[in-house]
XYZ file of C-alpha atoms in Angstrom:
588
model
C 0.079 229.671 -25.816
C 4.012 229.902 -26.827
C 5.408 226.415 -26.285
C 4.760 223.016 -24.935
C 6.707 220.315 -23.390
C 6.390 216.393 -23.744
C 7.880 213.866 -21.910
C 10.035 211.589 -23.529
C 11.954 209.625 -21.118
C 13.066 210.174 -17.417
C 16.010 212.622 -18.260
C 14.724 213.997 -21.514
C 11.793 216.819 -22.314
C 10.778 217.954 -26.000
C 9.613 221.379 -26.437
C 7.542 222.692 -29.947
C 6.864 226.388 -30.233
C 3.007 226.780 -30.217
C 1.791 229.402 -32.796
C -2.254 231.250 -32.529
C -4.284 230.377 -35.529
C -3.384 232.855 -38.656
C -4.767 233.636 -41.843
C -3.966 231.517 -44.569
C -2.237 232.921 -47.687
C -5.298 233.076 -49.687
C -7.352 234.537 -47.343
C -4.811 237.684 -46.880
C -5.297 238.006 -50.167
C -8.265 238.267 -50.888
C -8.462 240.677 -47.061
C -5.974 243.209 -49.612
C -8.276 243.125 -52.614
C -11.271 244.113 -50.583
C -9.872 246.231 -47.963
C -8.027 249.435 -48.013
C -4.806 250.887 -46.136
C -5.736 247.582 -44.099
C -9.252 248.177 -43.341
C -12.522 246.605 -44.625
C -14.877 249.005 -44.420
C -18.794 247.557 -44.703
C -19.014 248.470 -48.078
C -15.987 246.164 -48.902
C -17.391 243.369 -46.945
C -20.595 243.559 -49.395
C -18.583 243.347 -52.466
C -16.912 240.499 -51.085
C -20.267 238.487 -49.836
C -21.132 239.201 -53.937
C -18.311 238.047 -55.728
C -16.571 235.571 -53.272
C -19.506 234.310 -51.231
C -21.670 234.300 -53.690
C -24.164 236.100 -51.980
C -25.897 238.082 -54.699
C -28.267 239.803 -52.456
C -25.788 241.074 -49.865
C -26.697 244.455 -48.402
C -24.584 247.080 -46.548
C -27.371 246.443 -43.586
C -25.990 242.483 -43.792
C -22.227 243.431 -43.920
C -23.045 245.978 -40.961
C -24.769 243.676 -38.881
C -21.518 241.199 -39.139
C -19.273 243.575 -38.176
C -21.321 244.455 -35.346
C -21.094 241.327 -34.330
C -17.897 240.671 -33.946
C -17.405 244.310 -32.313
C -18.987 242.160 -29.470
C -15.250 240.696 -29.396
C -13.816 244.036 -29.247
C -11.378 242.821 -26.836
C -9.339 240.830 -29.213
C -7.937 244.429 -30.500
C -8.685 243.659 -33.931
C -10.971 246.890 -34.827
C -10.255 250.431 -36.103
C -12.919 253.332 -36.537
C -15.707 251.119 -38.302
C -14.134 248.762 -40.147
C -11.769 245.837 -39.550
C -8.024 244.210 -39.679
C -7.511 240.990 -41.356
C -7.602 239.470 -37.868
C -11.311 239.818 -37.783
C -11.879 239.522 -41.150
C -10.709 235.543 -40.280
C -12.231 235.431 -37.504
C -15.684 235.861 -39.092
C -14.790 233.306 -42.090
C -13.756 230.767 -39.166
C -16.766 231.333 -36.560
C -19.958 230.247 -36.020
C -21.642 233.162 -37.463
C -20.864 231.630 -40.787
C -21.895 228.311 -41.175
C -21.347 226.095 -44.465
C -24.855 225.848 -44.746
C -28.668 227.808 -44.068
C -30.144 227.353 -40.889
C -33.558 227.675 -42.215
C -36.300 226.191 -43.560
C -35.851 225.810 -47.522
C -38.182 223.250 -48.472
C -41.869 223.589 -49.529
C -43.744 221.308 -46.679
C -47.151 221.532 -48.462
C -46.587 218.219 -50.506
C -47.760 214.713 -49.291
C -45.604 213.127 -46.660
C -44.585 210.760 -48.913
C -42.588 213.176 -50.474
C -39.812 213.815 -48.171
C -36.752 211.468 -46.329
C -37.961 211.483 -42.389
C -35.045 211.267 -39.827
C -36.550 207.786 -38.649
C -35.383 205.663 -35.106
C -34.997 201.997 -34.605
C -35.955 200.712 -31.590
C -35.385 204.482 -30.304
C -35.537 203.069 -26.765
C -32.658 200.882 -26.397
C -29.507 202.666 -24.526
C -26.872 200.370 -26.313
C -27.041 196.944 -27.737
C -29.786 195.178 -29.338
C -29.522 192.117 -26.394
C -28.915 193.056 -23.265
C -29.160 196.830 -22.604
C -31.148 199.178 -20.877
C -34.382 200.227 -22.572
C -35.177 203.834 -20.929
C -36.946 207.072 -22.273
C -33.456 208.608 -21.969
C -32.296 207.571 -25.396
C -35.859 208.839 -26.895
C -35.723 212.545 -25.914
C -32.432 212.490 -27.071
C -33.556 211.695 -30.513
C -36.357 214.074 -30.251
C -33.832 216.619 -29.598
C -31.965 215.913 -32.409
C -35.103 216.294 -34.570
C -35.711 212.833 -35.051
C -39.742 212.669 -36.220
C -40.109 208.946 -36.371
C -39.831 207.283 -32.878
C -40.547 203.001 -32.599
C -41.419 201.125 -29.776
C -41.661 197.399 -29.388
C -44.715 197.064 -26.978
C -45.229 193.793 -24.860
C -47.662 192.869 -22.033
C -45.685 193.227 -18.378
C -44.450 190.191 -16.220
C -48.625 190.504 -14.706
C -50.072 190.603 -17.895
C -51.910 193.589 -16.708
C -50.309 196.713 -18.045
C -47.500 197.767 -20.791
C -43.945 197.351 -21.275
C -41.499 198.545 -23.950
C -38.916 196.256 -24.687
C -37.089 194.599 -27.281
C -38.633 191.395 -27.093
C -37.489 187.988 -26.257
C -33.734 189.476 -25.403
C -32.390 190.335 -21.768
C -33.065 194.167 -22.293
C -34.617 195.493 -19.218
C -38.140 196.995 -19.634
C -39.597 200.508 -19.257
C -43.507 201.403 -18.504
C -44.878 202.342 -22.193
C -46.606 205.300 -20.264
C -42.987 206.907 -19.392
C -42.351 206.879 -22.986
C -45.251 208.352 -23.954
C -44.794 211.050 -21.579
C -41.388 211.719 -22.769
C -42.585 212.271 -26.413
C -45.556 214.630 -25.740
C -42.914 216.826 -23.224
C -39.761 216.739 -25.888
C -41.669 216.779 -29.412
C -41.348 219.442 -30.648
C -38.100 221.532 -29.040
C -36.371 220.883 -32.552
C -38.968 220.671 -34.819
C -42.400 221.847 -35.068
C -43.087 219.232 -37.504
C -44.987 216.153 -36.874
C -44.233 212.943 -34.776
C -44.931 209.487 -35.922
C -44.768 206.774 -33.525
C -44.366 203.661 -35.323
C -45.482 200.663 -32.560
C -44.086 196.909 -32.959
C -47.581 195.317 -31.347
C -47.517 191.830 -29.205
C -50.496 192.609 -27.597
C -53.465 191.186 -26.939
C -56.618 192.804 -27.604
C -57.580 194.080 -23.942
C -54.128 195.405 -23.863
C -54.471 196.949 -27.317
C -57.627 198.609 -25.193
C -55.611 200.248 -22.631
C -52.999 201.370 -24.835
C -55.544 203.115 -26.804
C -56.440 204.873 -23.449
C -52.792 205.758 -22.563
C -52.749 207.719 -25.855
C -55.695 209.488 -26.284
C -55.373 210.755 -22.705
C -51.641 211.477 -22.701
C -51.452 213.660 -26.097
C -54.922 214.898 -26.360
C -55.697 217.267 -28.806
C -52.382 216.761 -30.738
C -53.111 213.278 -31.587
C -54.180 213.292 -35.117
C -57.147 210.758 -35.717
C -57.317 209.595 -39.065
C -61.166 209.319 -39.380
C -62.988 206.558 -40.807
C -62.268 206.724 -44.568
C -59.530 204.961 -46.681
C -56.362 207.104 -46.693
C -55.782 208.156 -50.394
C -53.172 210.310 -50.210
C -50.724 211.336 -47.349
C -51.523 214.976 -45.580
C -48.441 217.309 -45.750
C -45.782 217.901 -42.960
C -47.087 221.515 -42.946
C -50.783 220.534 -42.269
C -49.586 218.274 -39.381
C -47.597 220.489 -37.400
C -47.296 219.712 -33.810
C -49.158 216.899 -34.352
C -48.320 213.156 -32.898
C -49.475 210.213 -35.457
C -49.722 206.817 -34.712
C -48.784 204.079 -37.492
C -48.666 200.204 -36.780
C -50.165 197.009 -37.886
C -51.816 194.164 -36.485
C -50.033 191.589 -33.632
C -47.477 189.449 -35.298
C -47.489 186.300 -32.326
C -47.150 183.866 -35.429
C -43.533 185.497 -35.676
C -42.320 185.284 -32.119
C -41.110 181.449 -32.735
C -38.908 183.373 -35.467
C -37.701 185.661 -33.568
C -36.390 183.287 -30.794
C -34.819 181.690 -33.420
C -33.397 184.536 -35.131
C -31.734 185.601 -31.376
C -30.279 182.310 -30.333
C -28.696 181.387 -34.014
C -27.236 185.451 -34.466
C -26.009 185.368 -30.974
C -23.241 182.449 -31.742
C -21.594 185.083 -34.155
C -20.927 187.243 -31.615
C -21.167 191.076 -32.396
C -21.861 190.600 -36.148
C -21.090 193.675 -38.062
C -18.685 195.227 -35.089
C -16.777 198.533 -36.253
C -13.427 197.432 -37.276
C -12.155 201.060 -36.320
C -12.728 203.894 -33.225
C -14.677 205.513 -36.216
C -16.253 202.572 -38.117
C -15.365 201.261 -41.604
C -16.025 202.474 -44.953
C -19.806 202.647 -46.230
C -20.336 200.759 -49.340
C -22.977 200.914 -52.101
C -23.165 197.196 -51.990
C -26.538 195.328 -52.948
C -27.474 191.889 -54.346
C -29.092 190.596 -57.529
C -32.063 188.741 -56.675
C -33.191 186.295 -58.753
C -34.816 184.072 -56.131
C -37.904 184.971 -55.439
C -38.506 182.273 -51.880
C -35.336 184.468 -50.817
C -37.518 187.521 -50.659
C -40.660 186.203 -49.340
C -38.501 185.755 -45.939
C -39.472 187.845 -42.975
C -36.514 188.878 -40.970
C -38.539 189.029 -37.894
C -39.113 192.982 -37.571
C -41.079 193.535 -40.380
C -44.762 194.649 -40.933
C -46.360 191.089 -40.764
C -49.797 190.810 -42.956
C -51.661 193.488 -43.758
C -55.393 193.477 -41.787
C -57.458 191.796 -44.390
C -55.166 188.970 -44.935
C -54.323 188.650 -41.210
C -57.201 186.466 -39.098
C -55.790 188.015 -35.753
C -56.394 191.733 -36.801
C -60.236 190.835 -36.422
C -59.594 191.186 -32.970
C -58.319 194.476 -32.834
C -59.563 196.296 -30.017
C -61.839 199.016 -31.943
C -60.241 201.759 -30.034
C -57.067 200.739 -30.967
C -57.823 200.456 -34.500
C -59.377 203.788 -34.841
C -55.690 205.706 -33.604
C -53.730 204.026 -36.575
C -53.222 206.854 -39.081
C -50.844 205.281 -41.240
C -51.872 201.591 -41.741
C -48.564 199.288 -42.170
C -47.980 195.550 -43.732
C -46.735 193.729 -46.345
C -50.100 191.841 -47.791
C -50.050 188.237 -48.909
C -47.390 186.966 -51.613
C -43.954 188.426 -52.425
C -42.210 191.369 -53.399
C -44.176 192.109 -56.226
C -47.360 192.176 -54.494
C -45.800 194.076 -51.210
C -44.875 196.630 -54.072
C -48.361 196.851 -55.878
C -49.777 200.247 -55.955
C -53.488 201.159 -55.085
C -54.669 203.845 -56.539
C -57.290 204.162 -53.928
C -55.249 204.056 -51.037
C -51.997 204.388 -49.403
C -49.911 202.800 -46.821
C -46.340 201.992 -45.023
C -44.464 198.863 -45.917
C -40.859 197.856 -43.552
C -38.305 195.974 -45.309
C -34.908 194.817 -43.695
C -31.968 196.136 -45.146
C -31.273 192.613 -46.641
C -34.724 192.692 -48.319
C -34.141 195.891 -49.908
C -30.586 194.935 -50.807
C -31.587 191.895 -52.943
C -35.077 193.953 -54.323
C -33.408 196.768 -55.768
C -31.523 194.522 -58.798
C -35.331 193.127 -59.584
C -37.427 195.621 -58.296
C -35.415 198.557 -58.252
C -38.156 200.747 -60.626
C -41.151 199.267 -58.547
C -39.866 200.403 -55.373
C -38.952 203.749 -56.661
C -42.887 203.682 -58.052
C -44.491 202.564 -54.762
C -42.934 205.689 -52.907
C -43.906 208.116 -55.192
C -47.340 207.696 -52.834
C -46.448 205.351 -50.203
C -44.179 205.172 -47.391
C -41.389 202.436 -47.228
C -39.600 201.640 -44.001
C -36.292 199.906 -44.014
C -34.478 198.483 -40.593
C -31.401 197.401 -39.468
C -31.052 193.473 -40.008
C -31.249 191.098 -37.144
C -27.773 190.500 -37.105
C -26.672 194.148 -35.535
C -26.855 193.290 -31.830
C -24.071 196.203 -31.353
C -26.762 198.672 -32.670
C -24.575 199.403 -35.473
C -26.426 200.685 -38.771
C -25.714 200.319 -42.537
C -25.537 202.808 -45.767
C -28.560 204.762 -46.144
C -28.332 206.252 -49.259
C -29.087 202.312 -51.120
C -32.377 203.025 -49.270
C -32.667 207.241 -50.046
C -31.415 206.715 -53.930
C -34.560 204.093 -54.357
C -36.706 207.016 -53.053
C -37.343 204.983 -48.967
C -38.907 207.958 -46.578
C -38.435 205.988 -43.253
C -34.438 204.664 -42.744
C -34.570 203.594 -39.429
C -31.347 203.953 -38.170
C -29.878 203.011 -34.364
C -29.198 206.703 -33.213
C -27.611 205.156 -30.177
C -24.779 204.061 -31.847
C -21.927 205.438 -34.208
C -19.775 205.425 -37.261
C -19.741 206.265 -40.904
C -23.737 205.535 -41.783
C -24.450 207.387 -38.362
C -22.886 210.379 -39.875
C -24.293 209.789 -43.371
C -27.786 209.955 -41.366
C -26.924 212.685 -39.475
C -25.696 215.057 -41.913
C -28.940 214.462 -44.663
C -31.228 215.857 -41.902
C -28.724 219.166 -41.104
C -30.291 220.084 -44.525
C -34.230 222.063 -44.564
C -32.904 223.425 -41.270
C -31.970 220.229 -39.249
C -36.415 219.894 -39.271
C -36.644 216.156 -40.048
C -38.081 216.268 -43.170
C -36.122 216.748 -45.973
C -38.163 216.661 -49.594
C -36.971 213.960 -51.677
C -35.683 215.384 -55.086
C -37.773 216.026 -58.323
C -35.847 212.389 -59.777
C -37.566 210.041 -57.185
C -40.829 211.965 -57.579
C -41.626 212.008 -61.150
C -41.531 209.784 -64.253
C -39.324 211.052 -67.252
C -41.344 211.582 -70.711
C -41.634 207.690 -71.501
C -42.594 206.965 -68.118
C -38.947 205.554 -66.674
C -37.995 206.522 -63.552
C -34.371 206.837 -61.753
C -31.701 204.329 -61.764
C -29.146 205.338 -59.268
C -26.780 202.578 -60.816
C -27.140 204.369 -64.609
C -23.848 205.946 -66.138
C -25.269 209.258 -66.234
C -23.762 212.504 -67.697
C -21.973 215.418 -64.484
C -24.809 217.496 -63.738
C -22.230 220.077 -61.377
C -17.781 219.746 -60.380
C -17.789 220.701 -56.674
C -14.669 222.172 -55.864
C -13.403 221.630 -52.176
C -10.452 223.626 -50.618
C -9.454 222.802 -47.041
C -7.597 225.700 -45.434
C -6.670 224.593 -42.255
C -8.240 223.638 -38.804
C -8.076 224.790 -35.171
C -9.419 223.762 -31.577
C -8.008 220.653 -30.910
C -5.904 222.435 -28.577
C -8.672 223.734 -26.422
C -10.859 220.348 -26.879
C -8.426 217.886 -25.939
C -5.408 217.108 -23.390
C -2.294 218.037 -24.911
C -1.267 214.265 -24.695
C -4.855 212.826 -26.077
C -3.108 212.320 -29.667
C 0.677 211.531 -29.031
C 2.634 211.411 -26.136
C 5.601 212.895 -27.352
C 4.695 215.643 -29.262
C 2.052 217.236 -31.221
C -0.190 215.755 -33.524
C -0.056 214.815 -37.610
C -3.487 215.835 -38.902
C -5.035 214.851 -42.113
C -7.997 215.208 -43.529
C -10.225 213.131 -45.718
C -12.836 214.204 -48.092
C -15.387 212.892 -49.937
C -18.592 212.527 -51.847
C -21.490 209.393 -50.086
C -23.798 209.458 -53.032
C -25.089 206.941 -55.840
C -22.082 204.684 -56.923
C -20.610 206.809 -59.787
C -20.159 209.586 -57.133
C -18.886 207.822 -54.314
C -15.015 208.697 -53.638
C -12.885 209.694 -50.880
C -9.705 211.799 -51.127
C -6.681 212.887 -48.488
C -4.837 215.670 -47.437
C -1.190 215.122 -46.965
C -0.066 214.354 -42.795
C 1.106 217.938 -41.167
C 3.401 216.812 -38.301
C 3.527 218.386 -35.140
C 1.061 220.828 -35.454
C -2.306 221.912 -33.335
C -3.400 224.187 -36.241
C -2.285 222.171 -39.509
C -2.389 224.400 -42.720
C -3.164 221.867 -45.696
C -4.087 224.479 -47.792
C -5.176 221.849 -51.000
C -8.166 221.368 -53.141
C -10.082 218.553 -54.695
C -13.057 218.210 -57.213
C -15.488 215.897 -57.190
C -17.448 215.750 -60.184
C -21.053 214.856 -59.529
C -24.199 213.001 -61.603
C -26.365 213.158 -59.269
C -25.575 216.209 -56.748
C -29.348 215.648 -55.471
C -28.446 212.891 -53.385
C -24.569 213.760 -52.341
C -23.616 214.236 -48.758
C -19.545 215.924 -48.496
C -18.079 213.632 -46.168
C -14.956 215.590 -44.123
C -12.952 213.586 -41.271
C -9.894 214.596 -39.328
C -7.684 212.046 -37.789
C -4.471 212.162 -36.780
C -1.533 209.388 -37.760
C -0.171 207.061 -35.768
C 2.803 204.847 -37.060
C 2.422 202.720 -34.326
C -1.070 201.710 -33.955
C -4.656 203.127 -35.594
C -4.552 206.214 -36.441
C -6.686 208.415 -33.645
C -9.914 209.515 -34.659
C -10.180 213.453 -34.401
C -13.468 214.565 -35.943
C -15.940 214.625 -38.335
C -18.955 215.934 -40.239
C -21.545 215.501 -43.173
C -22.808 218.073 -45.095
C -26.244 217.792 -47.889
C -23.975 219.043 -50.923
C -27.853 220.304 -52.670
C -27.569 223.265 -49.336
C -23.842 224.223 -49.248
C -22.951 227.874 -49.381
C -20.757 228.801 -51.985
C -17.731 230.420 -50.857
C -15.258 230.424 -47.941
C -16.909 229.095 -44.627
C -16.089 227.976 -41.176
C -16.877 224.418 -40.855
C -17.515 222.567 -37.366
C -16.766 219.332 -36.756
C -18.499 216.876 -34.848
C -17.134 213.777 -32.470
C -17.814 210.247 -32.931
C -21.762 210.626 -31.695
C -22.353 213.380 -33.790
C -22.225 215.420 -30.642
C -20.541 219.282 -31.911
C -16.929 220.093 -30.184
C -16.601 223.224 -28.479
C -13.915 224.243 -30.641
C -12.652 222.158 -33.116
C -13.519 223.361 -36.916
C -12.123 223.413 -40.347
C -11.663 226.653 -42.870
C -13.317 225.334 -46.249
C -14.559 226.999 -49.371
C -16.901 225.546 -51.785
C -17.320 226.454 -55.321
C -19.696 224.893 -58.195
C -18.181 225.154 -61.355
């Protein structure tokens, strides 16, 4: 590519000079100091993985098998004898061959289940909204192959009574045969993840039906099915003892609520959308929660909850015995308020759901007890019934107060997508990330976290942002302006507990496909445990909103030190072709 013309009126024709994608200043430097007569030999590429990378336990045999990698791409002219030019040399730092973070598993997987976050769906069957979409097994084998662990379906009796339906209930959404749904999970598993499955199953059934969906089950997964047995659960089993394994977790029918949930549908739908994005890439996340001091406040259910638990529930006597006998992690919120929903059994454990709402005004109150309960038990928190766009809300108010299962609508977008997707790129993009040693264990007088505490900077991540390429080869050369190229930014961040929480900006680099920012930020961090690095791309528009141009979300506990080639991601989370940043990250 040399040049490139835009159209600016009928008579008139702009032309910019298009340049290829060079080395930035600091990385020719740093090519002179480990190269020589303008060749880096193997050896040199070691020293460099050591003292720049960070890499302590580089090897000729690593440095070797890099450049023979890129002597794949011995077309581009960029090698001589067995080492190479600077060209190369930035080539590797941009590519995919090395990523800001490990692509394997780092995590010991031999603790309780209740020790790690789980990538978790919401009603992982709907295609788009919460009212009136389709629900199809489409949307859940895309999850699955996203490594997505926790799947829910809302299960209803058919239009004959005499079979299954997933659906979200008492809405327009279309249905889809429970069976197809089942099918789809036992094919697509376990093509991202070997580690285990839990489908979490919103019952309205009645017992007979409870019988048959027993029987779907057993005979569609077989063997992998993992049957609880007939004692009281004490303690969770351990992602590594339940590979490839599908668990079942519910509780008993909730038809008491249905009158609720009519309610809940006919009231939310006069607002419209409710919480709509307010931009193409959704608004800013905020740490926001609510004192509660009202205790009746609490005690509400939203409607998508766990309902009773079985021994205060008269229904559950009903359960079909087959039914019962599949439910391997027993869900519901027991009789009373939040204080009794949070009491801990020694004895036994189990899964409580709260709404987003309910865990907003519970953490000023409760905040310690919740962090207790799920040092053994699972907590569940869901979208509020208010979303009909299927949009989603900040995760890390659940994460800092130690929740495993943030169900999150994967079929939509924006900022807490991102957040979601970027905590489970960490342990090798598994599923099942293990929560940090803070949420897990009481301090020497027994307290336990407070994400809100002023707490002393643990680490100072240091963030420089090169420049980026692809947009170019990703996008029509009119997608961001009309008239001319486009004026890239970049924003970066920290999404953590409040006192890390900030977001930062390049400066705007007009007219340019490959914008050099070349500028560095620090973001000092308390609690580096539970950061994610936020980076976004867009491009300015003095006109109108500025367009949105990429993105991605990186666990800041697994980046690489040192100079990397970062990929963004579009507004689904989906990976451009092209399209990535040159970064390096330092802790100081």
């Amino acid at each position: 590519m040399s040049k490139q013309t835009y159209r600016v009126c009928f008579c008139f024709r702009r032309r910019f000079r298009l340049g290829a994608a060079e080395a930035p200043d600091e990385i020719k430097f740093l090519f002179d100091r480990y190269s020589e007569n303008g060749v880096m030999s193997a050896e040199n590429l070691k020293q460099f993985f050591i003292e720049i990378q960070n890499e302590e336990n580089a090897s000729i045999d690593d440095a070797q098998a890099i450049m023979n990698n890129l002597h794949e791409h011995k077309h581009l002219n960029i090698f001589y004898r067995k080492g190479m030019h600077l060209e190369a040399f930035f080539r590797y730092l941009i590519g995919d061959i090395n990523p800001p973070l490990e692509t394997s598993l780092g995590d010991d997987m031999n603790a309780p289940v209740s020790h790690y976050f789980i990538y978790t769906g919401h009603n992982s069957y709907l295609t788009g909204n919460q009212l009136s979409s389709d629900c199809s097994d489409i949307p859940i084998i895309q999850a699955l192959k996203r490594g997505v662990r926790v799947i829910e379906l809302d299960i209803w009796p058919n239009s004959a009574k005499d079979d299954v339906d997933v659906l979200h209930g008492r809405t327009l959404t279309t249905p889809v045969a429970l069976i197809k749904c089942l099918r789809s999970i036992k094919e697509y598993a376990f093509t991202a993840s070997e580690y285990p499955v839990v489908i979490t199953l919103e019952d309205h059934l009645s017992p007979d039906l409870q019988a048959k969906v027993a029987e779907m089950i057993n005979k569609t997964f077989g063997d992998i099915l993992f049957h609880p047995g007939s004692e009281v659960l004490k303690e969770f089993s351990s992602p590594e003892s339940l590979k490839r394994r599908i668990i079942i977790s519910t509780k008993p029918p909730k038809e008491y609520l249905e009158a609720k949930e009519v309610k809940r549908v006919e009231t939310g739908s006069k607002k419209g959308k409710g919480q709509p994005d307010e931009e193409a890439w959704g608004r800013e996340v905020s740490f926001r929660t609510k004192m509660d001091d009202d205790k009746d406040d609490l005690d509400e259910d939203e409607g998508d909850g766990d309902g009773m638990d079985d021994e205060s529930d008269g229904k559950s006597q009903n359960l079909a015995p087959e039914y019962r006998n599949l439910i391997a992690i027993p869900a519901g919120k027991g009789k009373g308020g939040m204080s009794d929903w949070l009491k801990i059994d020694p004895n036994k454990v189990r899964r409580l759901s709260l709404s987003e709402i309910e865990l907003e005004k519970a953490v000023g109150k409760y905040g310690k007890a919740i962090i207790r309960f799920t040092q053994r038990n699972l907590l569940r928190v869901y979208p509020k019934g208010v979303r009909f766009d299927s949009s989603n809300y900040n995760p890390l108010i659940a994460w800092s107060h130690g929740a495993q299962m943030v169900a999150f609508n994967m079929q939509g977008y924006g900022r807490s997508l991102w957040l979601m997707q970027g905590m489970f790129r960490a342990n090798g993009g598994c599923g099942f990330v293990k929560k940090p040693d803070i949420l897990l264990k009481a301090g020497p007088n027994n307290e336990v976290f407070d994400p809100r505490a002023a707490l002393p900077v643990k680490t100072t991540l240091k963030v420089t942002v090169y420049m980026g390429e692809g947009w170019y080869y990703d996008f029509k050369h009119t997608h961001f302006d009309t008239y001319s190229p486009p004026d890239f930014y970049a924003r970066v961040g920290i999404a953590g507990v409040p006192a890390d929480t900030v977001m930062k900006k390049t400066k705007t680099l007009e007219d340019s496909w490959i914008p050099n920012w070349n500028e560095q930020f620090e973001f000092p961090l308390t609690v580096p445990e539970l950061a994610l690095l936020r980076i976004e791309v867009h491009e300015y528009d003095m006109s109108e909103k500025d367009d949105f141009g990429g993105q991605t979300c990186l666990p800041v506990w697994e980046l690489r030190n040192g100079i990397r080639g970062v990929p963004l991601h579009d507004r689904k989370g989906q990976k451009y072709n092209s399209v990535k940043l040159l970064m390096r990250f330092e802790f100081v």
